[in-house]
C-alpha positions as a printed Julia matrix, in Angstrom:
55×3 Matrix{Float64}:
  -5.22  16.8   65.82
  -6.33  20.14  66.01
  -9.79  21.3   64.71
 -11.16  24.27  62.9
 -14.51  25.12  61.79
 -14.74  27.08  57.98
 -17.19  30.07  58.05
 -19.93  30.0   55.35
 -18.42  32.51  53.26
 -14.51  30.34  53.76
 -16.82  27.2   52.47
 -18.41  29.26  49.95
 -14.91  29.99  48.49
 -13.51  26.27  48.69
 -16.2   25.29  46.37
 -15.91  27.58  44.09
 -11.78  27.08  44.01
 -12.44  23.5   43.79
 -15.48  24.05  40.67
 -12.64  25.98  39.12
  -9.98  23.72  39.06
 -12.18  20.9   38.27
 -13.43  21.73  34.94
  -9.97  21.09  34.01
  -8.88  18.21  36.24
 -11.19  17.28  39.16
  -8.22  15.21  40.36
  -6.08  18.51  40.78
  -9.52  19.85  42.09
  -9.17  17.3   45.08
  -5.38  17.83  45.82
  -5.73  21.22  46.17
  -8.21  21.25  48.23
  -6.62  18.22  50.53
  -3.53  20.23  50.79
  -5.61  23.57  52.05
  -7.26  21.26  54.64
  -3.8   20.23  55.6
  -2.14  23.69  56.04
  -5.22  24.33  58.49
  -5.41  21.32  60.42
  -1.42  22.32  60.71
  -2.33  25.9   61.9
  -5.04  24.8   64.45
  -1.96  22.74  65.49
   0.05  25.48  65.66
  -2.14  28.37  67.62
  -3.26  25.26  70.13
   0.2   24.88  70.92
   1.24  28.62  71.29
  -2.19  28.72  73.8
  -0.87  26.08  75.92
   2.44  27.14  75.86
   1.52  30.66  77.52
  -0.3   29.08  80.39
């Protein structure tokens, strides 16, 4: 699995997405926010395999 490292102002925004959400349903709070982790761990996938495949 690829990893990726959020800046401080990427983490700044997660938190307040997820403080959103959660004041109406902290469970849809913790989805969301799952699923955004997922669609980057798939993109650091993604550009590690386009690097390697260019060498």
């Amino acid at each position: 699995m690829s990893s990726f490292i959020f800046s401080p102002a990427a983490r700044q925004d997660l938190i307040e997405i997820w403080q959103y959400i959660a004041e109406e349903n902290i469970e849809n709070a913790i989805k969301v926010l799952s699923k955004i982790e997922e669609k980057c761990h798939m993109l650091a996938s993604f550009l590690t395999l386009a690097t390697n495949a260019k060498t």
